[in-house]
Short mmCIF file of C-alpha atoms and ligand atoms in Angstrom, two decimals:
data_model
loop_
_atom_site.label_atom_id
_atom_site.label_comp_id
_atom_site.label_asym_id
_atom_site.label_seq_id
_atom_site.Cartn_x
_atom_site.Cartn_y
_atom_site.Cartn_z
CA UNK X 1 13.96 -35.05 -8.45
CA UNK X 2 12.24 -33.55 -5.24
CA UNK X 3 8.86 -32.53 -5.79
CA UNK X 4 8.57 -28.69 -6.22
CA UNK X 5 7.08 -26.14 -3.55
CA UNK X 6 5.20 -23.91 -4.67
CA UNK X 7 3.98 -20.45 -2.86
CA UNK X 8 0.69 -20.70 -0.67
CA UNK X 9 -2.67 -20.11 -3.13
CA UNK X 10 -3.07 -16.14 -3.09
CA UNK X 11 -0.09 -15.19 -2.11
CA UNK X 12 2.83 -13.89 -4.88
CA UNK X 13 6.22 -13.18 -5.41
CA UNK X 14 7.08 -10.32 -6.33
CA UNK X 15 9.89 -10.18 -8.70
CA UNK X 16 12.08 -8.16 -10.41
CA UNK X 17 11.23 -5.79 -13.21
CA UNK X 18 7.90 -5.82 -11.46
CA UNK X 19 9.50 -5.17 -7.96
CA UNK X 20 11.22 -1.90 -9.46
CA UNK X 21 7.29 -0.51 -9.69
CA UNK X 22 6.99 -1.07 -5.76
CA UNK X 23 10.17 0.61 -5.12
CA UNK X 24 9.48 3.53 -6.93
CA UNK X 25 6.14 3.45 -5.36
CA UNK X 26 7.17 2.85 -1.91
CA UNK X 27 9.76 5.46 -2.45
CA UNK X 28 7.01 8.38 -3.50
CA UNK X 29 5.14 7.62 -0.71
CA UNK X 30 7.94 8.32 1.79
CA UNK X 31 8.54 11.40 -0.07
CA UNK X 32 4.94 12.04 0.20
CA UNK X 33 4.77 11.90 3.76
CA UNK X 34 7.16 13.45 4.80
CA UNK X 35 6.06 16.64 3.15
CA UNK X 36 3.12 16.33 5.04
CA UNK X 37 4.92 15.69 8.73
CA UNK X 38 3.82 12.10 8.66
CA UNK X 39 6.12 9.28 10.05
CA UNK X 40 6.81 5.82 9.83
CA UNK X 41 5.93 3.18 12.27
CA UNK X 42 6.44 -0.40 12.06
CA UNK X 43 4.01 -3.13 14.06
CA UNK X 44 4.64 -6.94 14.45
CA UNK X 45 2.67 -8.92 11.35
CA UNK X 46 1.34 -11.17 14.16
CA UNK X 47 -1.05 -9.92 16.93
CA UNK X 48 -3.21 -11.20 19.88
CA UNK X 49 -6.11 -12.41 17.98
CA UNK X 50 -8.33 -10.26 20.64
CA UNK X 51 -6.77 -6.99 19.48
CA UNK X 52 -8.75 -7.54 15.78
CA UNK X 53 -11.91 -9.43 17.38
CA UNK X 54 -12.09 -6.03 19.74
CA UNK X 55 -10.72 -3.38 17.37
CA UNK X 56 -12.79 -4.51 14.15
CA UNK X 57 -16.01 -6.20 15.64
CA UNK X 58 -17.52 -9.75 16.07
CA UNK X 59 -19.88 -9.18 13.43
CA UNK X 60 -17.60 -8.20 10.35
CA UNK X 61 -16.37 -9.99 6.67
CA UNK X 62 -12.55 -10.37 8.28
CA UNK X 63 -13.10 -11.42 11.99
CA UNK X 64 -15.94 -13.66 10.96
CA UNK X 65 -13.86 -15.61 7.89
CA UNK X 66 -10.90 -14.18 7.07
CA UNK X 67 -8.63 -14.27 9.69
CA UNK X 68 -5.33 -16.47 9.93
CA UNK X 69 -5.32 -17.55 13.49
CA UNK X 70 -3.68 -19.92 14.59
CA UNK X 71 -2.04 -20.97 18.49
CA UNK X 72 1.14 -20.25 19.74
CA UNK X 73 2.67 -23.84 20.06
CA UNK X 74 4.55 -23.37 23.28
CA UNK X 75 2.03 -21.44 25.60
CA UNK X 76 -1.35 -22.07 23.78
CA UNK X 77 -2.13 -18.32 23.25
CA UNK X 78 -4.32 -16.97 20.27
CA UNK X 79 -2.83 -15.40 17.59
CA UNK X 80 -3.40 -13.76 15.01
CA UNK X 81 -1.90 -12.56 10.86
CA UNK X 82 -2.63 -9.11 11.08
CA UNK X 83 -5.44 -8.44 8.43
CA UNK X 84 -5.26 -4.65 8.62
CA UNK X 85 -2.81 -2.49 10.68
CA UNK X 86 -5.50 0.05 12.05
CA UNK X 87 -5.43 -1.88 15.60
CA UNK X 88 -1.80 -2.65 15.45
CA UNK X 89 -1.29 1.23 15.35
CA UNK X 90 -3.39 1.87 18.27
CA UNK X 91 -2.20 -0.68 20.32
CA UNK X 92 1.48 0.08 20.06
CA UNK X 93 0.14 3.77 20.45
CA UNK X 94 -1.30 2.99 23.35
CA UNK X 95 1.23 0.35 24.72
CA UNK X 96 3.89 3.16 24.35
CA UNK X 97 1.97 5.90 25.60
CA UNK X 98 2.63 7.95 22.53
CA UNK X 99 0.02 10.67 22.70
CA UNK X 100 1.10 11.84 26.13
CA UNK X 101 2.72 14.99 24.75
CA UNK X 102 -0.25 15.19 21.82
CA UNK X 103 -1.52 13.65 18.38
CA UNK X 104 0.36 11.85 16.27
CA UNK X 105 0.76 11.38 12.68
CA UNK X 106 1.60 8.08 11.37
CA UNK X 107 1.73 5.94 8.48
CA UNK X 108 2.99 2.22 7.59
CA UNK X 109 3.70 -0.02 4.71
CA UNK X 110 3.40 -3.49 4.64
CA UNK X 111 1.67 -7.30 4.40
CA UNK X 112 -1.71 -7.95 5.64
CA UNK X 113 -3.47 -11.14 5.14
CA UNK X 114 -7.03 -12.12 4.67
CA UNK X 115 -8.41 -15.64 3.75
CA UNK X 116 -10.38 -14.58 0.80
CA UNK X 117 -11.29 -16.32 -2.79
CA UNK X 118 -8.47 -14.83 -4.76
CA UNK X 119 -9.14 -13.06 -7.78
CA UNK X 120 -8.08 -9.97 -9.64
CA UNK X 121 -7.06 -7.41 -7.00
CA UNK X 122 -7.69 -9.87 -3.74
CA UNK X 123 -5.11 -11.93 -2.67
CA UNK X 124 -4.48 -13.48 0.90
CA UNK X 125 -1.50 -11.62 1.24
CA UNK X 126 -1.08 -8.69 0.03
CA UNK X 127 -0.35 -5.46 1.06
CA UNK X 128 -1.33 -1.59 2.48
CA UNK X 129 0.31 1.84 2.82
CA UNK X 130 -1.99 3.49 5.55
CA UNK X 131 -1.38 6.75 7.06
CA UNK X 132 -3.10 7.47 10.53
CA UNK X 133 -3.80 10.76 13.02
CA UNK X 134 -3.99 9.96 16.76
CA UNK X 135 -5.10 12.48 19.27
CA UNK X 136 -6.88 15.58 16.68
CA UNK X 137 -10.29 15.41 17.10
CA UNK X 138 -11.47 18.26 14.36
CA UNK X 139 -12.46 17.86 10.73
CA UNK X 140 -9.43 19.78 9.04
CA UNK X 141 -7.56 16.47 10.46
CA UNK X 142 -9.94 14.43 8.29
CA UNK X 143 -9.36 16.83 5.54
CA UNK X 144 -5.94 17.25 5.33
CA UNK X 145 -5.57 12.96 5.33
CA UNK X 146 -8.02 13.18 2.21
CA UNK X 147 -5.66 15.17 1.20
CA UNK X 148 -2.38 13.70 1.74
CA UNK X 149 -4.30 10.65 -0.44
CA UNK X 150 -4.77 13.28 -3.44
CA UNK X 151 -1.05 14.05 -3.16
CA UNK X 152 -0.20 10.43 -3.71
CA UNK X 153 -2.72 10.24 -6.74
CA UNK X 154 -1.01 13.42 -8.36
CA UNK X 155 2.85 12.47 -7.21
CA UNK X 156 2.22 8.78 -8.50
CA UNK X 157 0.55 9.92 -11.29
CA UNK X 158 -2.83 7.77 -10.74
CA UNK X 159 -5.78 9.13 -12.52
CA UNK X 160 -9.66 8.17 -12.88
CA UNK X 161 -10.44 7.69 -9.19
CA UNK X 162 -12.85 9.19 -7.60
CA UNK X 163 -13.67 10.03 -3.68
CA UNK X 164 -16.79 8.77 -2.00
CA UNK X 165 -17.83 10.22 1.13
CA UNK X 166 -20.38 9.33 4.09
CA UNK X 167 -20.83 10.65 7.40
CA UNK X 168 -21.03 7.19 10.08
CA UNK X 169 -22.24 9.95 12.85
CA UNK X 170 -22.03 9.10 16.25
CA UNK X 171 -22.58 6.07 18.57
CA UNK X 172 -26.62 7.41 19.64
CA UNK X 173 -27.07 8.58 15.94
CA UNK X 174 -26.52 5.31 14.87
CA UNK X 175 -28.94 3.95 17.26
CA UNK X 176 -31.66 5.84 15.89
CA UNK X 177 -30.94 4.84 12.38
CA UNK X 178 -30.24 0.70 13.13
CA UNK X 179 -33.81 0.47 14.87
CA UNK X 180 -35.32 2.27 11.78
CA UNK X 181 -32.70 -0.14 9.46
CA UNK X 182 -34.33 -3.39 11.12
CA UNK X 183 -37.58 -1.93 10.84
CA UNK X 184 -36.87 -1.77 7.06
CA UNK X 185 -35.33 -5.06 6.03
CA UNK X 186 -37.94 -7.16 8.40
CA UNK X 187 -40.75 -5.65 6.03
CA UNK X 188 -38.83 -7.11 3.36
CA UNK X 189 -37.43 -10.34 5.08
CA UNK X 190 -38.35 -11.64 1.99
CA UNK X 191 -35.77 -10.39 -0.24
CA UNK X 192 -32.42 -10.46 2.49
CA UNK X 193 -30.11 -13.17 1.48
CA UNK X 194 -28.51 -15.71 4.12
CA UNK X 195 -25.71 -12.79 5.20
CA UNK X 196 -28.11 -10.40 5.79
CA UNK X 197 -30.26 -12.44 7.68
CA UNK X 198 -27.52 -13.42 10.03
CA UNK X 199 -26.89 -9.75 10.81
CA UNK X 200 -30.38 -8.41 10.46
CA UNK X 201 -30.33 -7.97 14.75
CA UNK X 202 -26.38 -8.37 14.91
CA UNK X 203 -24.87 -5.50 12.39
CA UNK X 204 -27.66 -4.30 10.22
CA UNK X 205 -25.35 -1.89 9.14
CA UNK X 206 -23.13 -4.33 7.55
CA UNK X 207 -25.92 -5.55 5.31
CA UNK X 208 -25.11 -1.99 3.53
CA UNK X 209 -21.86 -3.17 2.90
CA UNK X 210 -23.17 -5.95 0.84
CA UNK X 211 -21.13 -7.49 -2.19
CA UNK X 212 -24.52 -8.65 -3.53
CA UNK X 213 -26.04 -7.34 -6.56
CA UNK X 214 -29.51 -8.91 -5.77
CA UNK X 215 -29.04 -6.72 -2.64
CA UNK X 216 -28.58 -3.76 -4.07
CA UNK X 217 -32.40 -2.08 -5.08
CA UNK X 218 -33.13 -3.02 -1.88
CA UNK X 219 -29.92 -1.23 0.26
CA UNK X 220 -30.70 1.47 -2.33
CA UNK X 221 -33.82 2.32 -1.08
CA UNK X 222 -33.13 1.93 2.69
CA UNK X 223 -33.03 4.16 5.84
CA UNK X 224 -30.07 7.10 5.27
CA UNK X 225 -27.51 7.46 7.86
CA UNK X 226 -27.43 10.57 6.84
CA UNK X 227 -30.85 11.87 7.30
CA UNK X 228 -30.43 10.64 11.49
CA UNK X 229 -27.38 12.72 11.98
CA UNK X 230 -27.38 15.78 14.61
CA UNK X 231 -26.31 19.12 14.62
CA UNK X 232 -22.65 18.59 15.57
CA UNK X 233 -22.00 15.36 12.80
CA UNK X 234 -23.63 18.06 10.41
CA UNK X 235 -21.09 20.59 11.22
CA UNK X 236 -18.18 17.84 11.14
CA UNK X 237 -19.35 16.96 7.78
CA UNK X 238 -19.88 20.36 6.63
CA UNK X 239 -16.38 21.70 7.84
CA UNK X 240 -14.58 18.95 6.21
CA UNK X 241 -16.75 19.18 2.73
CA UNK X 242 -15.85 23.19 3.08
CA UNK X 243 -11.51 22.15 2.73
CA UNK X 244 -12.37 19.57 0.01
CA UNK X 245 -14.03 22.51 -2.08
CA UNK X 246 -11.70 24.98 -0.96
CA UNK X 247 -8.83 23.03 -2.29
CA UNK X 248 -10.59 21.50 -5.34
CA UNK X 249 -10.90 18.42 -4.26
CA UNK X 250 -14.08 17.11 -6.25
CA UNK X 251 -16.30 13.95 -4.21
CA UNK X 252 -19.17 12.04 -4.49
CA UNK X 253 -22.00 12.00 -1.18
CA UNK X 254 -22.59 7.91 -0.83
CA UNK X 255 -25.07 7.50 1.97
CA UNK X 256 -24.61 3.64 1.42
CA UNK X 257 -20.74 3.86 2.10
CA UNK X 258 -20.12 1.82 5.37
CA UNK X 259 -17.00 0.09 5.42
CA UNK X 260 -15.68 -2.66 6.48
CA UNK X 261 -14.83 -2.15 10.47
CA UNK X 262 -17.28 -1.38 13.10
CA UNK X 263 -14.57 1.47 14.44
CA UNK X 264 -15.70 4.16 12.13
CA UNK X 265 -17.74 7.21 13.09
CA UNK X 266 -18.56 10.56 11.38
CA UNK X 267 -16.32 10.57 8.12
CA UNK X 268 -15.97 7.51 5.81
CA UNK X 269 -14.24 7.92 2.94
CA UNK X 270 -13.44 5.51 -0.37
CA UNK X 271 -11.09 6.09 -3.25
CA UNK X 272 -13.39 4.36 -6.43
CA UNK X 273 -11.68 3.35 -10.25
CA UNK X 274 -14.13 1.90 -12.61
CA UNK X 275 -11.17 0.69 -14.14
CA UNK X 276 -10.25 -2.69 -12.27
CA UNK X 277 -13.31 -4.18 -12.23
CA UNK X 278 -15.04 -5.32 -9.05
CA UNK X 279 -11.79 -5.24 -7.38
CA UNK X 280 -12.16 -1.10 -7.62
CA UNK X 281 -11.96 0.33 -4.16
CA UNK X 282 -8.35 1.22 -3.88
CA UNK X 283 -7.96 3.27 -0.96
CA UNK X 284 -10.61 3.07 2.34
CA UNK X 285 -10.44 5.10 5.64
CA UNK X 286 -12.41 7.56 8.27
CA UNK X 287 -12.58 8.21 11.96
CA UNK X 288 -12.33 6.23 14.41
CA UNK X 289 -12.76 8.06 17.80
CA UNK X 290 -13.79 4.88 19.88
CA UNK X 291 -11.15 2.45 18.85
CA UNK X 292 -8.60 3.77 21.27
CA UNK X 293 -10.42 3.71 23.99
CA UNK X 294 -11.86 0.09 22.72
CA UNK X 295 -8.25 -0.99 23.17
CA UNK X 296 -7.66 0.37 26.35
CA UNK X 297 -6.45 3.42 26.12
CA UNK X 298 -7.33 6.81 27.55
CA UNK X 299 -10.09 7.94 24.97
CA UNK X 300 -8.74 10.21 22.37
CA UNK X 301 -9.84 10.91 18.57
CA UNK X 302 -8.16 9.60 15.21
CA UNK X 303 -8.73 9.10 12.03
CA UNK X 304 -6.70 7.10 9.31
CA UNK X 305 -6.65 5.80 5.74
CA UNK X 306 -5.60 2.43 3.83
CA UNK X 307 -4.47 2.19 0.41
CA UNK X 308 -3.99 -2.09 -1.52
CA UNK X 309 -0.91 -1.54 -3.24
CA UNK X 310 -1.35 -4.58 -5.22
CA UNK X 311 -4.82 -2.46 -7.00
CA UNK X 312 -2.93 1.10 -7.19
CA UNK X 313 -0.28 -0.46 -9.09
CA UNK X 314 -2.63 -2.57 -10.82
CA UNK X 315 -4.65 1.07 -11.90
CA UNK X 316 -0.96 2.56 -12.85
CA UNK X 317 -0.58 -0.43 -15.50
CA UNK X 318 -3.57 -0.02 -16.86
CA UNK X 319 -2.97 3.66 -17.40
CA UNK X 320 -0.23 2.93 -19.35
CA UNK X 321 2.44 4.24 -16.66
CA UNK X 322 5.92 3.02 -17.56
CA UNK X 323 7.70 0.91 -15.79
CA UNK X 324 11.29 2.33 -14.19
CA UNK X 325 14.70 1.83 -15.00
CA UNK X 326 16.02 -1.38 -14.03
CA UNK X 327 18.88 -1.59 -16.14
CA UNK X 328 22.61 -0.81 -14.29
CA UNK X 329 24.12 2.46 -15.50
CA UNK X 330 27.46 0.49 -16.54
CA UNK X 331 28.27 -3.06 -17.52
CA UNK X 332 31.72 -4.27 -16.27
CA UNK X 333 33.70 -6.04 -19.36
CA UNK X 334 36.33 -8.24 -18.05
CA UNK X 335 38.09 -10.43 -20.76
CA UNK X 336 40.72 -12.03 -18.41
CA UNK X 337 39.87 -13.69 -14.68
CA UNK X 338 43.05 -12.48 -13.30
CA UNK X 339 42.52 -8.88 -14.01
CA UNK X 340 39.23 -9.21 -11.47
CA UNK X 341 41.73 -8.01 -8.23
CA UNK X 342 42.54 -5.31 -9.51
CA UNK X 343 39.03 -4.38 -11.47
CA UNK X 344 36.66 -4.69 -8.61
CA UNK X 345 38.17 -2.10 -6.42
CA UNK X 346 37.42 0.25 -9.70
CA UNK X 347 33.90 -0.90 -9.61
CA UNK X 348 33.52 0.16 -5.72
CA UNK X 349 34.42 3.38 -6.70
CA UNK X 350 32.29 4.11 -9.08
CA UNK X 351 29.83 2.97 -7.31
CA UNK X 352 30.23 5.02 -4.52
CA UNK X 353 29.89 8.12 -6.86
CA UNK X 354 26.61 6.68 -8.08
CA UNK X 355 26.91 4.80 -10.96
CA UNK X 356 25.58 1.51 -10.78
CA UNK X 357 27.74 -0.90 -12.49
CA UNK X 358 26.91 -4.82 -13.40
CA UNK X 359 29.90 -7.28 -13.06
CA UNK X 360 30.09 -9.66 -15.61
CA UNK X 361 30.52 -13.07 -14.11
CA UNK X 362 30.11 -16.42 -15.11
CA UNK X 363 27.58 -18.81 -14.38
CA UNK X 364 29.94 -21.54 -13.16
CA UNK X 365 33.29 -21.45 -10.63
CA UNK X 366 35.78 -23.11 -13.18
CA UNK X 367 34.07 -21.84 -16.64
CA UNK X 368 36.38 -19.11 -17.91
CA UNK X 369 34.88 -15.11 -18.43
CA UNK X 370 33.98 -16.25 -21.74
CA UNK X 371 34.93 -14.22 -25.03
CA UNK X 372 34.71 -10.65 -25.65
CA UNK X 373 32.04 -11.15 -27.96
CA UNK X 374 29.00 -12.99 -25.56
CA UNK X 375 30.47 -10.49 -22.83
CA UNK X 376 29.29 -7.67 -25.02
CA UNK X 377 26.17 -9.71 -25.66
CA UNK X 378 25.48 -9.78 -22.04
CA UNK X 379 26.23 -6.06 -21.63
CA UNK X 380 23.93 -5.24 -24.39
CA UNK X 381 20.77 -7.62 -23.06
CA UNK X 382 21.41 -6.21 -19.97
CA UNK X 383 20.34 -2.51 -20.64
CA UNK X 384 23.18 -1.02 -19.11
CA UNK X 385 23.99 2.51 -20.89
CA UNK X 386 27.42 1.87 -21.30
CA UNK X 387 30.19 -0.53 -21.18
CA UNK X 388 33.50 -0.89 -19.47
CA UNK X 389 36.04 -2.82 -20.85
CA UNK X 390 39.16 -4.07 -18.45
CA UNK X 391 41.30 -5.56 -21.05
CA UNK X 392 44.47 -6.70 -19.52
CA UNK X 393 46.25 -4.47 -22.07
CA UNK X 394 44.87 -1.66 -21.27
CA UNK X 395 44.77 -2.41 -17.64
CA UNK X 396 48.86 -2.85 -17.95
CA UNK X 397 48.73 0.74 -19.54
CA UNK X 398 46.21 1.80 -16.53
CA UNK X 399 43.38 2.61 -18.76
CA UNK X 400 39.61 1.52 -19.45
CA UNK X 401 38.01 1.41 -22.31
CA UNK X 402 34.21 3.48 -21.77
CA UNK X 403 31.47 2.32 -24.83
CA UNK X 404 28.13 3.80 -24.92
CA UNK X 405 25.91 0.94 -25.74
CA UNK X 406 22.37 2.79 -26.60
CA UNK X 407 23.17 6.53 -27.03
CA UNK X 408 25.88 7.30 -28.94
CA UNK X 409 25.89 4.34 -30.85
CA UNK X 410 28.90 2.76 -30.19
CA UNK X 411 31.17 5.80 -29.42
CA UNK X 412 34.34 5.49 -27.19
CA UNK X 413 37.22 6.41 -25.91
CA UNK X 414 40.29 5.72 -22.85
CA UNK X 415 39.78 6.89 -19.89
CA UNK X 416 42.56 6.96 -17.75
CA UNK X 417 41.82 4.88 -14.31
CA UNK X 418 44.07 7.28 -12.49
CA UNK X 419 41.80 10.15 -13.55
CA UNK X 420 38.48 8.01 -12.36
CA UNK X 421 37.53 10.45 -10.02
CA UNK X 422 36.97 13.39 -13.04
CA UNK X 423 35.33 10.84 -15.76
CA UNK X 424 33.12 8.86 -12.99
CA UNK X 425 31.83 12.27 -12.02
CA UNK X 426 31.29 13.20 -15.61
CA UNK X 427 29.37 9.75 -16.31
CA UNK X 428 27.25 10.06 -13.22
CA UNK X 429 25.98 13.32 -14.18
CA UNK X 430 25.30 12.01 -17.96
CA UNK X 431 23.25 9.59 -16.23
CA UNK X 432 21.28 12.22 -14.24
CA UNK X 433 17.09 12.09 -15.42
P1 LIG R 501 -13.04 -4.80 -0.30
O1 LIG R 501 -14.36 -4.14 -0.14
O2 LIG R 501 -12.49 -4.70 -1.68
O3 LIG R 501 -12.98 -6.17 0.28
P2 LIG R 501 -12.15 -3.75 2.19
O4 LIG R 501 -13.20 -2.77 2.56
O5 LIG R 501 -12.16 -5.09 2.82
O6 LIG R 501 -12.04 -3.89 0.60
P3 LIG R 501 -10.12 -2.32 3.63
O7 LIG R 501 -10.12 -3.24 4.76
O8 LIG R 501 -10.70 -0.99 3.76
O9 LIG R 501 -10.73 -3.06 2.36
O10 LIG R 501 -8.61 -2.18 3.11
C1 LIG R 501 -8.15 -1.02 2.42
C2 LIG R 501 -7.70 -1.36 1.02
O11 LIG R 501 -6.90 -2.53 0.99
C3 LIG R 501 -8.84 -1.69 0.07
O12 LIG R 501 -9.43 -0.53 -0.42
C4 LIG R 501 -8.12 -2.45 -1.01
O13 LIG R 501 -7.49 -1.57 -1.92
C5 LIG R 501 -7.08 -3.21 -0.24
N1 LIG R 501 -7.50 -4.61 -0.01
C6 LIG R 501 -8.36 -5.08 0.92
N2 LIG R 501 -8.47 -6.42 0.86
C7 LIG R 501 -7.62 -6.82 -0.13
C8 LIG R 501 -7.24 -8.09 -0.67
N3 LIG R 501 -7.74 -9.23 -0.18
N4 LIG R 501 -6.36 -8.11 -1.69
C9 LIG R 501 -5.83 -6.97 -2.19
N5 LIG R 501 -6.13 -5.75 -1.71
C10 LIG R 501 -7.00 -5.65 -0.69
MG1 LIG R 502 -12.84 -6.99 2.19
#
């Protein structure tokens, strides 16, 4: 015996029944978006490690320890697992000139990776939906992305999370607010643990962000953002408070919300559960008007949102959401291996009318079909609704045999194979939700 791999610590499989929850997930969010005019786009997993140091900031929890970086073997240069796809966007936005003819609305699903200690709801790979609007510099932008995220709660059927917002202001606001920040912590020096320390005079901002409960009275009690932002923020703010009422949309004002990147300005925005523990922030985004231009492109306005997947489905189970159909519509029943020429091309059909249809097969090349009987037992385990039986009889006779296996409790009847195309369309509309 070989000794067994195993996958990399924090990162999972995802396997079936479980993947059926992503599909149906990943499938409501296309849906999703494209009700709201937002399309796909699909960016390389590995970047230039400067695109992240640039885009996110020297001074942040993922540039400063969670990135996988690593050198290109052949030509030395630095690369990097994409932890977010924010900067991906914008480059390949910018790369491809996209805004030339005006904004664009965006959105992406796929792996990121951060070297974190996994627990509950944190892995090192795991993965985002994010939507993103390039080029539209006003707040019904920043609205209508909040909500494009209620939409997914609703259409997924998510409940108990709430919205957190904060205004980040602008680049002078901010200025005001970090030298009255610093101000603040050095009086209490005392009482800053070794992170904050570090980015006292780097990123006091970050120190906001803290994970740390013994931080928390004290970033409670600190300087407001809020309370340093101008007349135009204000009005930013304001307008996009005035949709969220207008459309229902209840949130919570969290002057301590900072996130993660440095890129943000004027809206920040969290989707909060209570239910997952400390793992609760399942969807994060805000403005980013500077990150374009950061990159090197011709400065324009955006704004964006990310969403774990791994947490939102996480929230589903706990709600109690069911899981989807897995099972096929219609086991295949085939007593005799010489019959299989002339059964499979059956099969195809159906399936091209939309019934899905399980082929019994055997688990080794020269073991035989096996008997009627564990065939049925297979069929049964297997969910399917209903059963096909090819005896060689009947297919002599050029008939099927069609058993209902849950509903109906054992009812059936002949079907005539020449027929197939009136009873396959009658099954796949039995079969309809
Ligand atoms: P956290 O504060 O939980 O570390 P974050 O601020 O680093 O989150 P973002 O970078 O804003 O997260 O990413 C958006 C979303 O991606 C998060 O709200 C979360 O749902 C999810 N996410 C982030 N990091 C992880 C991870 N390591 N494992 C699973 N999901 C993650
Ligand atoms: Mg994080």
């Amino acid at each position: 015996m070989v000794d067994k791999l195993t996958a990399v610590k924090g990162m999972n499989d995802i396997l079936p029944p479980e993947s059926a929850r992503w599909e149906a997930l990943e499938t409501t969010v296309r849906e999703v978006m494209r009700l709201h005019a937002y399309r796909n786009i699909r960016t390389p997993i590995v970047e230039p490690t400067a695109l992240f140091v640039r885009g996110l900031g020297e001074v942040t929890d993922i540039v400063e320890k969670e990135m996988y970086s690593f050198e290109d073997r052949l030509n030395g240069e630095q690369l990097t697992l994409r932890p977010e796809s924010t900067a991906g966007v914008v480059r390949a936005v910018v790369e491809h000139n996209m805004l030339y003819e005006g904004g664009k609305r965006l959105y992406y699903m796929g792996p990121m990776f951060r070297h974190e200690r996994p627990q509950r709801g944190r892995y090192r790979q795991f993965h985002q939906i994010g939507a993103e609007a390039l080029g539209f510099g006003g707040p019904e932008v920043d609205a209508e992305l909040i909500l494009l995220a209620v939409s997914l709660w609703q259409a997924m059927g998510l409940q108990d999370v709430r919205l957190e917002l904060n205004s980040l202001g602008q680049p002078p606001e901010r200025q005001q607010h970090r030298a009255a920040l610093i101000a603040y912590y050095e009086q209490h020096i005392d009482q800053l643990d070794e992170d904050a320390k570090r980015r006292l005079h780097s990123n006091p901002l970050r120190i906001l962000d803290s994970k740390n409960p013994a931080m928390k009275a004290l970033n409670d009690a600190a300087p407001r953002l809020l309370d340093f932002l101008g007349a135009d923020s204000l009005a930013h703010f304001n307008a996009v408070k005035a949709i969220l009422d207008a459309n229902g949309v209840a949130y919570h004002i969290n002057p301590k919300l900072v996130r993660g990147m440095d890129y943000y300005n004027l809206t920040v925005f969290e989707f909060i559960t209570e239910r997952l523990g400390s793992q609760g922030t399942v969807c994060g985004g805000g403005r980013y008007d500077y990150l374009i231009g950061e990159i090197g492109g011709k400065h324009a306005p955006a704004v964006g949102w990310a969403l774990g997947v791994e947490r939102v489905l996480e929230l589903l189970k706990e709600q109690g959401n069911a899981s989807p159909e897995v099972a096929a519509d219609a086991y295949a029943i085939v007593p005799e291996a010489s019959s299989l020429p002339q059964v499979m091309p059956v099969l195809q059909t159906l399936r091209s009318m939309g019934v899905s249809v399980q082929m019994h097969a055997p688990a080794g090349a020269s073991d035989g079909m096996g008997s009627m009987k564990s065939q049925f037992k297979k069929a049964d385990a297997s969910g399917a609704r209903y059963a096909l039986v090819f005896g060689a009889d009947e297919l002599a006779s050029g008939q099927v045999t069609l058993k209902a296996l849950r509903d109906g409790q054992g009812a059936q009847r002949s079907e005539s194979l020449q027929q197939i195309a009136e009873w396959g369309h009658r099954l796949q509309s039995t079969l309809l939700p």
